[in-house]
Amino acid sequence: MDTNNHQKKRKISLVLGSGGARGLTHIGVIRWLEENDFEINSISGCSIGALVGGIYANGKLAEFEKWVCAISKMDIVKFMDLSWQNNGLIKGDKIIQSLIDLVGNPNIEELPIKFTAVASDIDAEKEVWLSKGLLFDAIRASISIPLFFTPYQINGVDLIDGGVLNPLPVAPTFADGNELIIAVDLVAPIDKTLHQPKENETKTDSGFSQKIGQFITNISKSPVEKAFNLTSYEIATQCIDSMQSVITREKMASNPADYVVKIPRNISSILDFHLADELIKFGYEQAEKTLGHLKLDKN
């Protein structure tokens, strides 16, 4: 029976887009795909899509999901290590090291699933596909949101968020030879009927959450809470969302996926990681809505 189920699984390429905390919906989409006989054979992602996709390719998504679902809003602020430079507000060393401690940092070539992180070389005005070297070097480059994270240098080139030039990088999967390409778009048009998710107030009572909070408190030394003004940054990110939405539509016209799970960009702001539980659930539901008709008949 297991052999027959394995034979029925459809091999797919999965493309995970850019969009900050909305990328936690990627976890829900992946869970739906796993439960419905899809085998993710290759992944292309940028920004949060590179983070979730890379961790999944390393076989550690369950650990990451448990970790992120235990985080509160203040925990996220405490992860922010100020750079005090003019090329970005946050260095990102704390969050990256914490994730490495949690899920490891192998070379991309060693991953059991083919993986490509997409970053941007803004000086050369071109995408950079990262499919070799340390996993979190590629992820750190791909998540370097302008104004927020400082650029990350690889091979002497300063790289920033892949979503600047291609928020939904389908092209790296074209040569993979899988049955389907399924993409998750985090900058889909606004849906005014949506009710924004709210933080699960009970999650901070868990023992795991308390351990996470204490760990973050211990490593946090900079007074970010006072120095970081979210209002101006949220205005800037709304502009980025709008631009990325336009770029995505143009890219998809020339490099289409077979199916696109659309996540309205007003489901959350890019920093709402404390809403992980609800965002993961929303991603699962959107996958069912978009891809449900592809389910195999198991009778």
Short mmCIF file of C-alpha atoms in Angstrom, two decimals:
data_model
loop_
_atom_site.label_atom_id
_atom_site.label_comp_id
_atom_site.label_asym_id
_atom_site.label_seq_id
_atom_site.Cartn_x
_atom_site.Cartn_y
_atom_site.Cartn_z
CA MET A 1 0.00 0.00 0.00
CA ASP A 2 2.79 2.43 0.86
CA THR A 3 4.45 1.70 -2.47
CA ASN A 4 1.28 2.49 -4.38
CA ASN A 5 0.82 5.76 -2.50
CA HIS A 6 4.41 6.70 -3.25
CA GLN A 7 3.89 5.98 -6.94
CA LYS A 8 0.85 8.23 -6.98
CA LYS A 9 2.67 11.24 -5.54
CA ARG A 10 3.11 14.03 -8.05
CA LYS A 11 6.50 15.66 -8.12
CA ILE A 12 6.30 19.43 -8.06
CA SER A 13 8.49 22.49 -8.04
CA LEU A 14 7.44 24.93 -5.31
CA VAL A 15 7.99 28.68 -5.65
CA LEU A 16 7.74 30.70 -2.43
CA GLY A 17 7.37 34.45 -2.70
CA SER A 18 8.46 37.53 -0.80
CA GLY A 19 6.28 39.26 1.78
CA GLY A 20 7.63 39.29 5.33
CA ALA A 21 5.50 37.63 8.01
CA ARG A 22 2.90 36.71 5.40
CA GLY A 23 5.44 34.07 4.41
CA LEU A 24 4.34 32.01 7.41
CA THR A 25 1.42 31.07 5.18
CA HIS A 26 4.03 29.13 3.17
CA ILE A 27 4.12 26.65 6.05
CA GLY A 28 0.39 26.03 5.76
CA VAL A 29 0.65 25.53 2.00
CA ILE A 30 3.49 23.04 2.44
CA ARG A 31 1.51 21.13 5.05
CA TRP A 32 -1.45 20.90 2.68
CA LEU A 33 0.77 19.66 -0.16
CA GLU A 34 2.33 17.01 2.06
CA GLU A 35 -1.07 15.76 3.20
CA ASN A 36 -2.39 15.50 -0.35
CA ASP A 37 0.23 13.39 -2.09
CA PHE A 38 2.47 16.07 -3.59
CA GLU A 39 6.21 15.51 -3.44
CA ILE A 40 8.14 18.78 -3.32
CA ASN A 41 11.14 17.99 -5.48
CA SER A 42 12.64 21.47 -5.82
CA ILE A 43 12.15 24.88 -4.23
CA SER A 44 12.84 28.40 -5.40
CA GLY A 45 12.27 31.24 -2.98
CA CYS A 46 13.14 34.80 -2.16
CA SER A 47 13.13 36.68 1.13
CA ILE A 48 10.79 34.90 3.58
CA GLY A 49 10.18 32.33 0.85
CA ALA A 50 13.90 31.53 0.84
CA LEU A 51 13.85 31.23 4.64
CA VAL A 52 10.88 28.87 4.84
CA GLY A 53 11.89 26.99 1.70
CA GLY A 54 15.48 26.52 2.82
CA ILE A 55 14.47 25.26 6.23
CA TYR A 56 11.99 22.84 4.64
CA ALA A 57 14.63 21.61 2.19
CA ASN A 58 16.82 20.90 5.23
CA GLY A 59 14.07 18.79 6.80
CA LYS A 60 13.58 21.11 9.78
CA LEU A 61 10.25 22.81 9.10
CA ALA A 62 8.55 21.23 12.13
CA GLU A 63 11.19 22.69 14.45
CA PHE A 64 10.87 26.11 12.86
CA GLU A 65 7.07 26.03 13.00
CA LYS A 66 7.09 25.21 16.71
CA TRP A 67 9.64 27.96 17.33
CA VAL A 68 7.87 30.70 15.39
CA CYS A 69 4.47 29.83 16.86
CA ALA A 70 5.89 30.47 20.34
CA ILE A 71 7.13 33.99 19.54
CA SER A 72 5.37 37.11 20.82
CA LYS A 73 5.51 40.62 19.40
CA MET A 74 8.05 41.74 22.01
CA ASP A 75 10.23 38.70 21.31
CA ILE A 76 10.53 39.83 17.69
CA VAL A 77 11.57 43.33 18.71
CA LYS A 78 14.24 41.92 21.01
CA PHE A 79 15.77 40.00 18.11
CA MET A 80 16.57 43.27 16.34
CA ASP A 81 20.25 44.14 16.67
CA LEU A 82 20.72 47.73 15.56
CA SER A 83 23.45 48.30 12.99
CA TRP A 84 23.77 52.08 13.54
CA GLN A 85 24.76 52.30 9.88
CA ASN A 86 23.17 54.19 7.00
CA ASN A 87 22.66 51.09 4.82
CA GLY A 88 20.15 49.30 7.03
CA LEU A 89 18.61 49.41 10.49
CA ILE A 90 19.20 45.80 11.56
CA LYS A 91 22.34 43.66 11.26
CA GLY A 92 20.39 40.43 11.51
CA ASP A 93 23.12 38.49 13.33
CA LYS A 94 20.93 37.53 16.30
CA ILE A 95 18.03 36.12 14.33
CA ILE A 96 20.28 34.26 11.88
CA GLN A 97 22.40 32.70 14.61
CA SER A 98 19.29 31.68 16.53
CA LEU A 99 17.92 29.96 13.44
CA ILE A 100 21.23 28.24 12.74
CA ASP A 101 21.23 26.93 16.31
CA LEU A 102 17.69 25.67 15.75
CA VAL A 103 17.88 24.05 12.30
CA GLY A 104 21.57 23.84 11.33
CA ASN A 105 23.51 25.38 8.45
CA PRO A 106 24.52 22.80 5.84
CA ASN A 107 25.75 23.52 2.34
CA ILE A 108 22.89 23.87 -0.13
CA GLU A 109 24.45 21.16 -2.30
CA GLU A 110 23.95 18.69 0.56
CA LEU A 111 20.21 19.29 0.98
CA PRO A 112 17.87 16.41 0.10
CA ILE A 113 15.69 18.79 -1.95
CA LYS A 114 17.02 21.05 -4.70
CA PHE A 115 16.95 24.63 -3.42
CA THR A 116 17.59 28.08 -4.90
CA ALA A 117 17.46 31.34 -2.95
CA VAL A 118 17.06 34.49 -5.03
CA ALA A 119 18.72 37.76 -4.03
CA SER A 120 19.28 41.05 -5.85
CA ASP A 121 22.52 42.67 -6.98
CA ILE A 122 21.20 46.20 -7.01
CA ASP A 123 24.36 47.73 -8.51
CA ALA A 124 24.24 45.38 -11.50
CA GLU A 125 20.42 45.51 -11.57
CA LYS A 126 20.09 41.73 -11.78
CA GLU A 127 18.84 38.72 -9.87
CA VAL A 128 21.35 36.39 -8.25
CA TRP A 129 20.42 32.72 -7.93
CA LEU A 130 22.12 31.13 -4.92
CA SER A 131 22.22 27.33 -5.12
CA LYS A 132 25.63 26.62 -3.59
CA GLY A 133 27.40 27.41 -0.34
CA LEU A 134 26.11 27.69 3.20
CA LEU A 135 22.33 27.67 3.47
CA PHE A 136 22.07 30.67 5.78
CA ASP A 137 24.47 32.77 3.72
CA ALA A 138 21.98 32.45 0.87
CA ILE A 139 19.00 33.05 3.14
CA ARG A 140 20.57 36.09 4.82
CA ALA A 141 21.26 37.66 1.43
CA SER A 142 17.76 36.94 0.18
CA ILE A 143 16.00 38.45 3.23
CA SER A 144 17.92 41.74 3.19
CA ILE A 145 14.86 43.97 2.99
CA PRO A 146 15.93 47.51 1.97
CA LEU A 147 15.98 50.02 4.84
CA PHE A 148 15.56 47.21 7.36
CA PHE A 149 18.36 44.63 7.09
CA THR A 150 21.85 45.65 6.04
CA PRO A 151 23.00 44.19 2.68
CA TYR A 152 24.86 40.88 2.81
CA GLN A 153 28.05 40.29 0.88
CA ILE A 154 28.73 37.06 -1.02
CA ASN A 155 31.78 36.71 -3.27
CA GLY A 156 32.47 40.42 -2.93
CA VAL A 157 28.98 41.47 -4.07
CA ASP A 158 26.53 43.31 -1.81
CA LEU A 159 23.17 41.56 -2.09
CA ILE A 160 19.71 42.64 -0.97
CA ASP A 161 16.24 41.14 -0.84
CA GLY A 162 15.37 39.09 -3.93
CA GLY A 163 11.86 40.52 -3.86
CA VAL A 164 13.18 43.87 -5.06
CA LEU A 165 13.58 42.49 -8.59
CA ASN A 166 11.52 39.29 -8.55
CA PRO A 167 9.08 38.70 -5.67
CA LEU A 168 7.96 35.32 -7.05
CA PRO A 169 10.95 33.62 -8.73
CA VAL A 170 9.47 30.93 -10.98
CA ALA A 171 12.27 30.86 -13.57
CA PRO A 172 14.81 28.89 -11.45
CA THR A 173 12.42 25.90 -11.50
CA PHE A 174 11.89 25.67 -15.27
CA ALA A 175 14.66 23.12 -15.84
CA ASP A 176 13.66 20.86 -12.94
CA GLY A 177 11.43 18.60 -15.01
CA ASN A 178 8.69 18.18 -12.43
CA GLU A 179 5.04 17.57 -13.23
CA LEU A 180 3.79 20.91 -11.90
CA ILE A 181 5.07 24.30 -10.75
CA ILE A 182 3.06 25.63 -7.81
CA ALA A 183 3.74 29.17 -6.59
CA VAL A 184 2.65 31.07 -3.47
CA ASP A 185 2.16 34.80 -4.09
CA LEU A 186 2.34 36.92 -0.91
CA VAL A 187 1.56 40.24 -2.60
CA ALA A 188 -1.78 39.34 -4.15
CA PRO A 189 -4.37 42.12 -4.43
CA ILE A 190 -6.02 43.44 -1.28
CA ASP A 191 -9.13 41.58 -0.14
CA LYS A 192 -11.33 43.97 1.83
CA THR A 193 -13.49 41.11 3.13
CA LEU A 194 -10.62 39.66 5.16
CA HIS A 195 -10.59 39.73 8.93
CA GLN A 196 -7.00 40.18 10.06
CA PRO A 197 -5.81 37.44 12.41
CA LYS A 198 -5.21 38.21 16.07
CA GLU A 199 -2.47 36.90 18.31
CA ASN A 200 -3.31 33.80 20.28
CA GLU A 201 -3.13 35.17 23.82
CA THR A 202 -2.76 31.72 25.39
CA LYS A 203 0.42 30.80 23.54
CA THR A 204 2.63 32.83 25.89
CA ASP A 205 1.57 30.52 28.72
CA SER A 206 3.33 27.48 27.25
CA GLY A 207 6.55 26.27 28.80
CA PHE A 208 8.23 26.29 25.39
CA SER A 209 7.23 29.91 24.83
CA GLN A 210 8.60 30.92 28.23
CA LYS A 211 11.94 29.28 27.40
CA ILE A 212 12.04 31.11 24.06
CA GLY A 213 11.24 34.42 25.76
CA GLN A 214 13.91 33.96 28.41
CA PHE A 215 16.50 33.02 25.78
CA ILE A 216 15.73 36.12 23.73
CA THR A 217 15.85 38.32 26.82
CA ASN A 218 19.27 36.96 27.68
CA ILE A 219 20.77 37.71 24.25
CA SER A 220 19.09 41.10 23.82
CA LYS A 221 21.27 44.05 24.77
CA SER A 222 20.29 46.91 22.48
CA PRO A 223 17.40 49.30 23.32
CA VAL A 224 15.61 48.61 20.06
CA GLU A 225 12.16 49.11 21.56
CA LYS A 226 12.87 52.82 21.95
CA ALA A 227 14.91 53.34 18.80
CA PHE A 228 12.65 51.69 16.23
CA ASN A 229 9.73 53.71 14.89
CA LEU A 230 7.37 51.29 13.16
CA THR A 231 5.05 53.91 11.71
CA SER A 232 7.39 55.32 9.09
CA TYR A 233 8.68 51.88 8.20
CA GLU A 234 5.18 50.48 7.74
CA ILE A 235 4.42 53.28 5.26
CA ALA A 236 7.54 52.35 3.32
CA THR A 237 6.67 48.65 3.35
CA GLN A 238 3.18 49.36 2.04
CA CYS A 239 4.82 51.08 -0.91
CA ILE A 240 7.14 48.11 -1.38
CA ASP A 241 4.16 45.73 -1.29
CA SER A 242 2.42 47.69 -4.02
CA MET A 243 5.51 47.74 -6.23
CA GLN A 244 6.15 44.04 -5.69
CA SER A 245 2.57 43.24 -6.61
CA VAL A 246 3.02 44.99 -9.96
CA ILE A 247 6.40 43.31 -10.57
CA THR A 248 4.92 39.89 -9.74
CA ARG A 249 2.14 40.28 -12.28
CA GLU A 250 4.65 41.29 -14.97
CA LYS A 251 7.01 38.42 -14.14
CA MET A 252 4.20 35.88 -14.06
CA ALA A 253 3.04 36.98 -17.49
CA SER A 254 6.36 35.86 -19.00
CA ASN A 255 7.26 33.09 -16.49
CA PRO A 256 3.96 31.54 -15.38
CA ALA A 257 3.47 28.81 -12.80
CA ASP A 258 0.86 26.11 -13.33
CA TYR A 259 -1.01 27.11 -10.18
CA VAL A 260 -0.70 30.12 -7.88
CA VAL A 261 -1.91 30.19 -4.28
CA LYS A 262 -2.72 33.86 -3.68
CA ILE A 263 -2.21 35.45 -0.27
CA PRO A 264 -3.80 38.95 -0.13
CA ARG A 265 -1.18 41.43 0.99
CA ASN A 266 -3.50 42.89 3.62
CA ILE A 267 -3.71 39.64 5.62
CA SER A 268 -0.91 41.04 7.83
CA SER A 269 1.98 43.47 7.88
CA ILE A 270 5.47 42.23 7.10
CA LEU A 271 6.43 42.23 10.80
CA ASP A 272 3.43 40.32 12.20
CA PHE A 273 5.37 37.16 13.01
CA HIS A 274 3.53 36.91 16.32
CA LEU A 275 0.45 35.90 14.30
CA ALA A 276 2.11 32.67 13.16
CA ASP A 277 -0.67 30.26 14.15
CA GLU A 278 -3.36 32.09 12.23
CA LEU A 279 -1.17 32.82 9.20
CA ILE A 280 -0.19 29.15 8.88
CA LYS A 281 -3.85 28.20 9.10
CA PHE A 282 -4.75 30.76 6.44
CA GLY A 283 -2.09 29.38 4.08
CA TYR A 284 -3.48 25.88 4.51
CA GLU A 285 -7.00 27.10 3.75
CA GLN A 286 -5.89 29.04 0.67
CA ALA A 287 -4.07 25.97 -0.62
CA GLU A 288 -7.23 23.91 -0.22
CA LYS A 289 -9.25 26.58 -2.00
CA THR A 290 -6.81 26.85 -4.92
CA LEU A 291 -5.55 23.30 -5.25
CA GLY A 292 -8.32 21.16 -3.75
CA HIS A 293 -9.52 20.03 -7.15
CA LEU A 294 -6.12 18.38 -7.72
CA LYS A 295 -6.52 15.89 -4.89
CA LEU A 296 -6.06 12.26 -5.86
CA ASP A 297 -8.93 9.86 -5.36
CA LYS A 298 -7.63 7.47 -2.68
CA ASN A 299 -10.53 5.02 -3.00
#
